[in-house]
XYZ file of C-alpha atoms in Angstrom:
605
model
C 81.676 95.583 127.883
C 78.263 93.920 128.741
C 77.149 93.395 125.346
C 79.857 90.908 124.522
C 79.423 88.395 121.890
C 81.659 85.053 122.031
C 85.136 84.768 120.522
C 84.151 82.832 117.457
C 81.780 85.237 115.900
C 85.037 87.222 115.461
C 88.021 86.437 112.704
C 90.432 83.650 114.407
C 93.282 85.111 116.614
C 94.478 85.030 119.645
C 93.042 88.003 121.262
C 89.570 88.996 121.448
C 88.044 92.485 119.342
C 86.099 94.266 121.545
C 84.983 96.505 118.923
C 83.188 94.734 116.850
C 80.584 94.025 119.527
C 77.358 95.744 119.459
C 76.783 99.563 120.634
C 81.097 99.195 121.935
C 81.221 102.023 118.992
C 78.243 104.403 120.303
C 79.984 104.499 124.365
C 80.801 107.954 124.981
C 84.322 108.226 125.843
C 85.284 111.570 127.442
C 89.179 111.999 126.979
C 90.778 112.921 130.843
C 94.255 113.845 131.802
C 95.890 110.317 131.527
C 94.916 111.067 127.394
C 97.391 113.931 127.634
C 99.921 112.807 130.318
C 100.840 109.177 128.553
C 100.334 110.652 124.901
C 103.969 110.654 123.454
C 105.739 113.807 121.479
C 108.269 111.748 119.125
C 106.621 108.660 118.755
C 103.518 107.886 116.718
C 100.160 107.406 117.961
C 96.485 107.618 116.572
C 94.417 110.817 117.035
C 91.640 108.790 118.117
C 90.847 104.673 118.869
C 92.992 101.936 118.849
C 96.549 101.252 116.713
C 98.358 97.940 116.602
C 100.138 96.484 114.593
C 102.098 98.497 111.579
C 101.514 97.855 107.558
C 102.547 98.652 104.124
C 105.845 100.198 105.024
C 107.695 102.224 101.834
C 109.566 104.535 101.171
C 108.263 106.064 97.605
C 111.195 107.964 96.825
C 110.077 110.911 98.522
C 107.487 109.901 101.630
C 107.490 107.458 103.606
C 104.215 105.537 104.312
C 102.822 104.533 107.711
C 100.041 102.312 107.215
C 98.099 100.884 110.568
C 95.881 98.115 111.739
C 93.286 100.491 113.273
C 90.026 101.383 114.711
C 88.587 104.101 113.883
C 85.305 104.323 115.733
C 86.782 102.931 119.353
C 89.817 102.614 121.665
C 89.374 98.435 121.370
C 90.881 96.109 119.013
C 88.178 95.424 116.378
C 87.156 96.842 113.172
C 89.667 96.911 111.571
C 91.182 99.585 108.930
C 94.042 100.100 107.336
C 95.002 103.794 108.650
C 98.283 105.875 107.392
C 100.001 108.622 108.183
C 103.232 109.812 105.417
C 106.423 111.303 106.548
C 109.374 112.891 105.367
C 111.942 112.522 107.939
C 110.131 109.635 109.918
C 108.777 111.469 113.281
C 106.601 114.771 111.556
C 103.531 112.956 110.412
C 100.885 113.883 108.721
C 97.271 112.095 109.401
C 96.126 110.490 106.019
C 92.525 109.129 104.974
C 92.047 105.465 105.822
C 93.828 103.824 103.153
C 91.753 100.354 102.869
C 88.181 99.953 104.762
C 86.851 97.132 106.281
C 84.011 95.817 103.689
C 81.150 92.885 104.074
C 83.891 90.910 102.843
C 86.020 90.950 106.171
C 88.517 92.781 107.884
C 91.479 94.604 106.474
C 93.965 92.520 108.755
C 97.806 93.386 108.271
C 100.219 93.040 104.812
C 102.544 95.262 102.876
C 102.940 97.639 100.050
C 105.127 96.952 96.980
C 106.029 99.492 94.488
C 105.011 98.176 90.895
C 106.867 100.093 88.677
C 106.551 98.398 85.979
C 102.872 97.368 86.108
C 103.721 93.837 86.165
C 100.526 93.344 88.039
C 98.664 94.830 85.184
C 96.357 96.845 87.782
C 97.250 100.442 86.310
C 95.406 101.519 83.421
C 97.708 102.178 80.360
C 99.150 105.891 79.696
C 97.387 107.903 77.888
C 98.440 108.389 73.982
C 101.033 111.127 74.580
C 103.134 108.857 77.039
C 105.112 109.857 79.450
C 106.097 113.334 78.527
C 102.414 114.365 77.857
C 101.911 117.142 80.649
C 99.133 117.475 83.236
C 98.293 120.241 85.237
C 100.245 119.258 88.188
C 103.209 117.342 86.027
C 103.800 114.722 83.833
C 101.189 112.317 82.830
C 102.027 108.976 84.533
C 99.727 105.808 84.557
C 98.771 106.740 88.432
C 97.691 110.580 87.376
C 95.351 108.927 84.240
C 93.783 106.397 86.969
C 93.451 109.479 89.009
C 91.518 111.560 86.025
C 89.417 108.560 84.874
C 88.221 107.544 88.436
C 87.390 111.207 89.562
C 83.633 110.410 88.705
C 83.122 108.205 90.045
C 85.173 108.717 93.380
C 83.480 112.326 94.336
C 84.899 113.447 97.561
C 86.439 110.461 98.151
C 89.394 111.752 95.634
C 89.864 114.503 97.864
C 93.460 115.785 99.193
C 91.906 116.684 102.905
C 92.430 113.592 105.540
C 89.710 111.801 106.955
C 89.831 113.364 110.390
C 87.794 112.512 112.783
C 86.225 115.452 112.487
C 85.464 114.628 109.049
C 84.249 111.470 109.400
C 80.528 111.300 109.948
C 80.757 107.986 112.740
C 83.001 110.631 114.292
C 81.182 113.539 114.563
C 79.891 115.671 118.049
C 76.711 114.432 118.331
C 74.729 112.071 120.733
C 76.137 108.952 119.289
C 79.650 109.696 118.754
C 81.682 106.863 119.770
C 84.080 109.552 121.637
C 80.730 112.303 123.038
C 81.888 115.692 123.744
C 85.475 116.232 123.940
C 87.988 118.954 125.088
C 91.170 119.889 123.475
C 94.024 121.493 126.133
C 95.263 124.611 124.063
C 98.010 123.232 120.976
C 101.751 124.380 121.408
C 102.860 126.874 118.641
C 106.664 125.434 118.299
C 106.022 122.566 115.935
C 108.110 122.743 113.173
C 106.850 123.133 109.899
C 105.640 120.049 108.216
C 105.695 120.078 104.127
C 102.917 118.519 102.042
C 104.161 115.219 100.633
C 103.928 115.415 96.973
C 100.558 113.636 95.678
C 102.026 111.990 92.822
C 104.574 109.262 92.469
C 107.520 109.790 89.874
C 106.437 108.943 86.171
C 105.878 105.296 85.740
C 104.042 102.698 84.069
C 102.573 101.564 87.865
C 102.179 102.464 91.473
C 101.718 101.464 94.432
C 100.483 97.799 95.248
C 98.903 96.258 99.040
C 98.799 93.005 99.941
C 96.492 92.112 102.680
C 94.749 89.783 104.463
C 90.785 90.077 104.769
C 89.403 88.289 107.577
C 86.554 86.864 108.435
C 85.302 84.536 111.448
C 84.878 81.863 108.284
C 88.156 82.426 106.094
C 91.333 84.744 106.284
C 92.570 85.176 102.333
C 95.361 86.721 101.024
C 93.802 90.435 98.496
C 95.052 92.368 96.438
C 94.851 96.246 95.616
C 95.986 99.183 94.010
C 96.433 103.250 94.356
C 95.506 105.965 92.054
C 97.051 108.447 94.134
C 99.929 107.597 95.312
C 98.975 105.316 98.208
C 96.405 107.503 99.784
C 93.473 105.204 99.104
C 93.381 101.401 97.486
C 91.354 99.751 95.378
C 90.601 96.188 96.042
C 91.300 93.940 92.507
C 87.867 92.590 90.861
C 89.208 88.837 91.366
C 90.204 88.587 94.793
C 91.766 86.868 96.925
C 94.356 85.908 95.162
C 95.425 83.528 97.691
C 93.065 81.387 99.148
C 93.892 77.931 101.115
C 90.781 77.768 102.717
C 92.175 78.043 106.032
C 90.399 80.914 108.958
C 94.056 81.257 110.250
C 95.935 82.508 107.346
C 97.472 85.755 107.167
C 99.694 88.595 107.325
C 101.284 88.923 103.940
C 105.396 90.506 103.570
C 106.476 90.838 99.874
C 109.471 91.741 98.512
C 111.450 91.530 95.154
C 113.728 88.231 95.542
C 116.333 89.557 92.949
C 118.385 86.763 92.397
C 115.264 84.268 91.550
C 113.785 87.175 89.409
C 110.224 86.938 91.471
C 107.931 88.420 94.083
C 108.263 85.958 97.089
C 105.546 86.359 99.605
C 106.621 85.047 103.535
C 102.901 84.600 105.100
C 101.961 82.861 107.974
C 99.729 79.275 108.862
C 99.218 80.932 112.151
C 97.863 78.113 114.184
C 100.032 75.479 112.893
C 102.768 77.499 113.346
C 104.271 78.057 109.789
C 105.768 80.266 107.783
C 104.696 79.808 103.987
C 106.549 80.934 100.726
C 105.275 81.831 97.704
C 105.709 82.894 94.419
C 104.636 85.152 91.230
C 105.916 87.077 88.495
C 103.115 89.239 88.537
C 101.760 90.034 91.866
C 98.076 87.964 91.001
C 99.046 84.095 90.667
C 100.955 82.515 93.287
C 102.621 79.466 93.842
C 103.586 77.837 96.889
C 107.071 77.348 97.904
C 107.910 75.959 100.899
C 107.302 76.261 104.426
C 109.373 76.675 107.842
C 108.473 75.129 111.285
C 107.019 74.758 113.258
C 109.926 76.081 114.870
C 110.684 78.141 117.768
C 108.706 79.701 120.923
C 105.346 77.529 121.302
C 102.627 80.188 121.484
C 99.597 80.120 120.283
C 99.622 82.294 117.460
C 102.138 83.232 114.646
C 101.881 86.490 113.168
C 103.540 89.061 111.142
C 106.452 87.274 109.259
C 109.308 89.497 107.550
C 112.408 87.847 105.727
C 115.219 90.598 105.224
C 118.665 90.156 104.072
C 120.787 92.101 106.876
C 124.743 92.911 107.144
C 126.887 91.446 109.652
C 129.054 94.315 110.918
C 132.905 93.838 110.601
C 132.300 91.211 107.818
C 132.973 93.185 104.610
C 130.414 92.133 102.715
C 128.955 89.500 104.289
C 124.840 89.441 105.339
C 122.645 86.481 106.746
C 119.152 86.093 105.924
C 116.939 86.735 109.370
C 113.070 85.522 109.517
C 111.256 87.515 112.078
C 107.634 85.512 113.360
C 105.600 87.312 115.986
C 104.031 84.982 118.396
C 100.985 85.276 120.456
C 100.422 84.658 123.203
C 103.820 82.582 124.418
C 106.466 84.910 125.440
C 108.950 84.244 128.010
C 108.109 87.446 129.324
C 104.573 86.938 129.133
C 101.787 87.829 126.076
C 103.328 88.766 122.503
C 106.871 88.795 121.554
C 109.059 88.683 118.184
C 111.697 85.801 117.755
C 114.129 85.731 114.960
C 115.613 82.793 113.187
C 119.317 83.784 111.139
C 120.451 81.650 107.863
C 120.264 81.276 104.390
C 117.152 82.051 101.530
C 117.548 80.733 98.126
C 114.305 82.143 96.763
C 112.296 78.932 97.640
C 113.361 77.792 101.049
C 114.653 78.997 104.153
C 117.040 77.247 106.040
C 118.547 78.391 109.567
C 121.927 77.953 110.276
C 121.604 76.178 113.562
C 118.355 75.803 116.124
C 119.465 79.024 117.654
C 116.494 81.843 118.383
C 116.860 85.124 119.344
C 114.449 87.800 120.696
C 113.914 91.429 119.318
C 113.305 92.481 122.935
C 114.299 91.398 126.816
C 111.233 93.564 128.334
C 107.469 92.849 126.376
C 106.062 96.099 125.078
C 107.656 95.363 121.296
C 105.350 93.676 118.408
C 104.881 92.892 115.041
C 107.951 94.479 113.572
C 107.858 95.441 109.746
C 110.751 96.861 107.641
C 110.348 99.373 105.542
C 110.486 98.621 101.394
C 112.197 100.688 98.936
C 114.639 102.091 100.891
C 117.743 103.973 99.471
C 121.249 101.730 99.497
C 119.043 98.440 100.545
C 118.972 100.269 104.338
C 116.980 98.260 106.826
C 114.654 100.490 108.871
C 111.631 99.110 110.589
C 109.075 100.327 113.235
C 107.009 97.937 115.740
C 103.834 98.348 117.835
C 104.669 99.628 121.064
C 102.007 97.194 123.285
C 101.317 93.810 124.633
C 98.098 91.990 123.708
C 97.993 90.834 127.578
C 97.132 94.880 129.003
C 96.936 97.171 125.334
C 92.940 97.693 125.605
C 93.061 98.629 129.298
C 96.194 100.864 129.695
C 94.962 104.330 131.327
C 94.508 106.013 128.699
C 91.036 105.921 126.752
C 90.275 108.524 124.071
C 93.163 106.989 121.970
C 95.688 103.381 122.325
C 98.430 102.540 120.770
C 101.607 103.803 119.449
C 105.092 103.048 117.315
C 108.714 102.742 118.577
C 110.907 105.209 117.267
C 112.265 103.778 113.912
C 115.132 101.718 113.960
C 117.996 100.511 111.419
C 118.857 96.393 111.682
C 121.710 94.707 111.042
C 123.705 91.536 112.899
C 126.718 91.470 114.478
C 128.956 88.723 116.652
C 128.527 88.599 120.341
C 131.531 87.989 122.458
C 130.316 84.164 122.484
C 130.521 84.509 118.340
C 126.463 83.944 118.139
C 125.042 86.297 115.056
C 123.071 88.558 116.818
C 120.312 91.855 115.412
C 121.640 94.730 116.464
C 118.487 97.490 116.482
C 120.013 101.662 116.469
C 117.180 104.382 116.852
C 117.344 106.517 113.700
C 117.324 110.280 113.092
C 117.466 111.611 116.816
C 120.081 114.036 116.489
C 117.684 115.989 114.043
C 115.411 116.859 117.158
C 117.905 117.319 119.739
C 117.230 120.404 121.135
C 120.527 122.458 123.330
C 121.987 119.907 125.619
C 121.204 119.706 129.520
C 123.897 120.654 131.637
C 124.999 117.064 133.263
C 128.720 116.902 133.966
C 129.555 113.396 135.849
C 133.113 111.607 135.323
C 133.215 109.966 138.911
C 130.447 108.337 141.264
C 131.894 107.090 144.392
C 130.987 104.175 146.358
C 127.454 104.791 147.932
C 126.923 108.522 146.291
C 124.905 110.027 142.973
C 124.568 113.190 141.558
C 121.127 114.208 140.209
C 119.717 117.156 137.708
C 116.623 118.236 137.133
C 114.951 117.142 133.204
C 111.664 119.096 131.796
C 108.489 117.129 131.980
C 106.355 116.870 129.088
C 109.116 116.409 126.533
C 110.865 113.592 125.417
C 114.513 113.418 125.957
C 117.591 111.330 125.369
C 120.397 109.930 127.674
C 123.660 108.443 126.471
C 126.494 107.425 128.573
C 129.338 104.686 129.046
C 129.656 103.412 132.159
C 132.736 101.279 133.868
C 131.421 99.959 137.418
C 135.348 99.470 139.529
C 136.894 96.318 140.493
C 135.934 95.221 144.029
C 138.692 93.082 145.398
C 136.200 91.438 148.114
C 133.096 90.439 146.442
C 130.819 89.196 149.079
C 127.576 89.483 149.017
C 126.699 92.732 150.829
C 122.431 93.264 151.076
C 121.111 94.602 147.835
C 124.317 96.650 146.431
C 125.197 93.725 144.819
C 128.654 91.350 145.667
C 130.623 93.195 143.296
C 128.248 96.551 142.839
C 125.820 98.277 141.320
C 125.134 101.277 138.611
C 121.491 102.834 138.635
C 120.102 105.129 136.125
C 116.888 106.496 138.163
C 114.139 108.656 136.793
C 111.569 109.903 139.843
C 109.639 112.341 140.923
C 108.723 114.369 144.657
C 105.424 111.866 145.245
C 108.010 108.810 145.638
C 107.296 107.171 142.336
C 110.571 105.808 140.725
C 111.890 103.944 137.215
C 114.956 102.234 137.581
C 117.642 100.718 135.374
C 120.357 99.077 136.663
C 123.416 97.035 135.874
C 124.661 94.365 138.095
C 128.475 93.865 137.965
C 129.136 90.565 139.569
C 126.250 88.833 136.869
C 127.050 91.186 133.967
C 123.365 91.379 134.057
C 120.804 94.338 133.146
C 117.873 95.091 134.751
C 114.835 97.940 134.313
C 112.294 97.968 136.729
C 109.040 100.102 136.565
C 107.276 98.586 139.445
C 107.331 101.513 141.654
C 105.303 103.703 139.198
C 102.074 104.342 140.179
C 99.952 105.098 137.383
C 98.637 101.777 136.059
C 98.417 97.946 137.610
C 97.213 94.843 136.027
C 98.174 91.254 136.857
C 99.889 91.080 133.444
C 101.612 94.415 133.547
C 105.255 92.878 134.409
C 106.951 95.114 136.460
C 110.961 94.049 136.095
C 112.942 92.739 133.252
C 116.393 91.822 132.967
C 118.988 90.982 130.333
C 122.821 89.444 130.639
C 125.189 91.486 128.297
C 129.130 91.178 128.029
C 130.084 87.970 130.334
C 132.643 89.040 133.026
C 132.378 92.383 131.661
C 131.947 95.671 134.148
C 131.589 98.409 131.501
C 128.457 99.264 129.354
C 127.035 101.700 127.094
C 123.608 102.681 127.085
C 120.980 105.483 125.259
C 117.612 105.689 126.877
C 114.797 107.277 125.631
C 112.170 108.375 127.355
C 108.943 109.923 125.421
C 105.298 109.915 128.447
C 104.719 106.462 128.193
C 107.302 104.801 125.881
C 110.976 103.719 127.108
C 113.098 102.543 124.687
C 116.386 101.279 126.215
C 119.452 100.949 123.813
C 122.072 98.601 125.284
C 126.111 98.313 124.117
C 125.254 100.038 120.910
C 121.994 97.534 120.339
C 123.033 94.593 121.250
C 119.890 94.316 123.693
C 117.222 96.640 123.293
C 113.982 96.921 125.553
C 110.921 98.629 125.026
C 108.639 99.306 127.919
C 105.371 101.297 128.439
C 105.768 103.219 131.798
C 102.821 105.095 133.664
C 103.830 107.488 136.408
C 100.694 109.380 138.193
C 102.789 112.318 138.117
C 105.621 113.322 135.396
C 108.851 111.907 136.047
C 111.279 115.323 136.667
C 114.460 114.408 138.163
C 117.316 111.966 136.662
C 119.928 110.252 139.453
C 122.913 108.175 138.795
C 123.924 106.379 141.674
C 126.352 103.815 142.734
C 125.942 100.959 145.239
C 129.450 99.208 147.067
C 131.570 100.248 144.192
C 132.200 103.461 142.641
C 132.194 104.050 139.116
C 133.639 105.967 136.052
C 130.895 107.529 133.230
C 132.274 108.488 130.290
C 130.548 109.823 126.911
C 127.527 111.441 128.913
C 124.990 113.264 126.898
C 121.166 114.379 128.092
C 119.223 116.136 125.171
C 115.423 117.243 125.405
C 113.913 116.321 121.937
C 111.445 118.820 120.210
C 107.948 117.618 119.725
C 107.215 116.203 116.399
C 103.364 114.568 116.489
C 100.938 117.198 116.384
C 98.929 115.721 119.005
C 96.941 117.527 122.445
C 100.066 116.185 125.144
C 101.338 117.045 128.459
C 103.692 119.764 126.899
């Protein structure tokens, strides 16, 4: 990057976009075998360039939406697009035009996507004479189809079903200038399952769907506004934008969501620098009116980013549910780079107030970031996904063609720890719907100083559950590294002596998952070991690992502590030990599933 232009000719954050700096776009970058060895099967990642942070979440009664902060042209932060990919069961997606560009008027930084219904926001041209039960060739005549037909002029190809791959994209195409040069593609696997069109239409309605966004600039980051005529393939930016502006260059990162018992939209958006989160109002999606704020409050860091408010259930409660605020901060973790904090209490549709000065972390490793949950889902359900990176090492991990990906989606709610703190508890979702036929792994017994081992596939995610109750030691001394009262390890490795280790520490109660002796990637930031303390004076567990290239997602007493780690082996990880230090132990409940391979995307497999 020798052509690097200084830090405040870019829009006001804490990391640096490398992207935006001249010729960065027009660097050949060949794709090599770390593009196919790290790329994941399950989780989502970008065909090309670089993916943070995730947008515009929604369910739209049929599809859900995956919008991106991304860059299209190079694997650096900068740039930056709104991509999307839709779903219908949240792992098969499907690669969707870039929803919102960036324009001379900024950046498309993050936000969300409400569904209008109503047209409250007045962006939807009016149904046509016949109304609702006029028909169309594909349906009913709603106010989305009518934008659809009157736009089609003017729109050309733009209007068109077929996604803006990169092969589509001019900036994107073979030639000498191509920010990616000439690239090969391994052959594709045949077993993907089938993957049906989402439907191009929303149900009829008087509106659509509505983003929320920041645009930034190195100047000013405001708060814009814009609509879909198709169903949220593509937005339209409204003719008097921003509809927030408080003059203010770090400003951004707009949730909404329908604050029922007020009878508004309530926007939680963040003063990022002074370390605020700010509430507004409307009734219509264009005016807004400010609330209140909250904080500063919380870690220090340097940058707050990517608020979400969410009402969540406290298990065992009946009906009882806390509001949680979610800030991302930047840099300032405890574990080093970017981390999410969460703040539990009450919202009255103005003001938040916590019910003590009590934090709490999404994740005890640092590879977790600016979480968003989904809107519009069915029974009020809580589902959210996160970018799977740290802003200290994302733009130099191994591989180059493409950066970035998404946990596996996960369900929230709050439940009481055995020291009667509220605390989120995060599930994976929808799993068991890729589970392929179990791997043989029968273990009840591990005696002191002994394992048992079994071979896993390489090249295909897979999923371990177990319980685990480490025995009573009636002399515990300390005795080396096994740990005064013993130790439980979950090992992954391989035959060139690379290793990923989780462990559990009976004496402390304590957690830990190592990934230092893995071989594929080193950087001063790249933490190798993380720990976490779980049930005080407690020698039984229950964990489900999942293990996708280079995501691990670690699932601890049903939630209760989750960590999410990148992992880069030089060579596939093949063989999974359990092994027991001075104390033997009992494993109960143990189940080790390959998952089938959702992304269509070149990988290991």
């Amino acid at each position: 990057m020798s052509a690097m232009t200084s830090h405040h000719d870019e829009p006001s954050n804490s990391h640096q976009e490398p992207g935006n700096h001249p010729g960065v776009a027009s660097q050949p970058v060949v794709r090599t075998q770390s593009d196919y060895l790290y790329r994941p099967t399950i989780h989502f990642s970008p065909p090309t360039g670089f993916m943070n942070d995730p947008n515009g979440l929604i369910f739209d009664g049929q599809t859900y939406h995956l919008y991106y902060q991304y860059d299209p042209f190079a694997p650096y932060a900068g740039q930056v697009h709104w991509g999307h990919a839709t779903s219908t069961d949240l792992y098969s997606w499907q690669d969707q035009p870039i929803a919102i560009d960036q324009t001379a008027a900024g950046e498309a930084y993050s936000g969300c996507v409400v569904l209008d219904r109503d047209n409250v926001s007045g962006l939807f041209p009016a149904q046509k004479a016949g109304g609702p039960s006029e028909t169309h060739a594909q349906g009913p005549v709603t106010a989305t189809q009518a934008a659809i037909d009157a736009l089609k002029p003017s729109l050309g190809k733009t209007s068109s079903d077929v996604p803006l791959s990169p092969e589509n994209m001019d900036a994107l195409g073979p030639s000498n200038s191509a920010p990616f040069g000439h690239v090969f593609d391994p052959p594709t696997t045949n077993d993907l399952p089938p993957v049906t069109p989402p439907t191009p239409t929303l149900p009829p309605m008087a509106g659509g769907l509505v983003a929320l966004y920041t645009r930034a600039t190195p100047q000013k980051q405001t708060q814009y506004l814009a609509w879909s005529p198709d169903g949220g393939k593509r937005f339209i930016d409204y003719e008097h934008n921003p509809v927030l502006d408080i003059g203010l260059n770090s400003f951004r990162d707009p949730k909404v969501f329908w604050h029922e018992p007020s009878g508004k939209w309530v926007m939680v958006v963040v003063k990022s620098r002074a370390h605020k989160v700010a509430f507004y109002g409307s009734i219509d999606l264009k005016h807004w009116m400010h609330l209140s704020d909250f904080g500063p409050a919380g870690l220090f860091g340097v940058d707050y980013e990517c608020p979400n408010l969410i009402e969540l259930p406290v298990e065992e409660e009946g009906k009882s549910t806390r509001w949680v605020l979610f800030v991302s901060v930047n840099p300032g973790a405890p574990q080093g780079g970017s981390v999410t904090q969460y703040f539990v209490g009450d919202f009255d549709g103005e003001r938040f107030i916590p019910e003590n000065t009590v934090i709490g972390l999404t994740d005890f490793a640092k590879d977790s970031y600016a979480m968003q949950v989904y809107e519009n889902l069915p029974a009020s359900e809580a589902l959210y996904f996160a970018w799977f990176g740290n802003w200290q090492y994302c733009e130099e991990v191994p591989n180059r063609s493409w950066r970035g990906l998404m946990t596996v989606p996960r369900t929230l709610s709050l439940r009481r720890d055995d020291m009667n703190w509220l605390r989120l508890v995060q599930r994976p979702k929808g799993l068991e719907q890729l589970r392929g036929e179990p791997i043989p792994f029968k273990v009840g017994r591990i005696g002191a100083q002994s394992g048992v081992q079994v071979s896993i596939p390489t090249g295909q995610a897979i999923e371990l559950s177990l319980t685990v109750t480490v025995d009573e030691r009636k002399n515990p001394q300390p005795d080396g590294n096994k740990g005064r009262a013993g130790r439980f390890l979950i090992v992954f490795s391989n035959g060139q002596g690379e290793s990923l280790s989780i462990g559990f520490d009976a004496f402390s109660a304590q957690l830990w998952l190592d990934r230092g002796d893995l071989h594929g990637f080193s950087q001063p930031f790249f933490t190798e070991r993380f720990s976490t303390p779980l049930t005080a004076n407690s020698r039984r567990f229950s964990m489900k690992i999942v293990l996708d290239a280079c995501a691990l997602e670690i699932f601890v007493n049903d939630g209760l502590s989750v960590g999410t780690a990148l992992v880069f082996p030089s060579s596939p990880l093949d063989t999974l030990s359990l092994q027991a230090t001075n104390a033997g132990a009992t494993v109960e409940n143990l189940s080790l599933y390959p998952l089938r391979k959702t992304m269509d995307r070149p990988t290991a497999m």
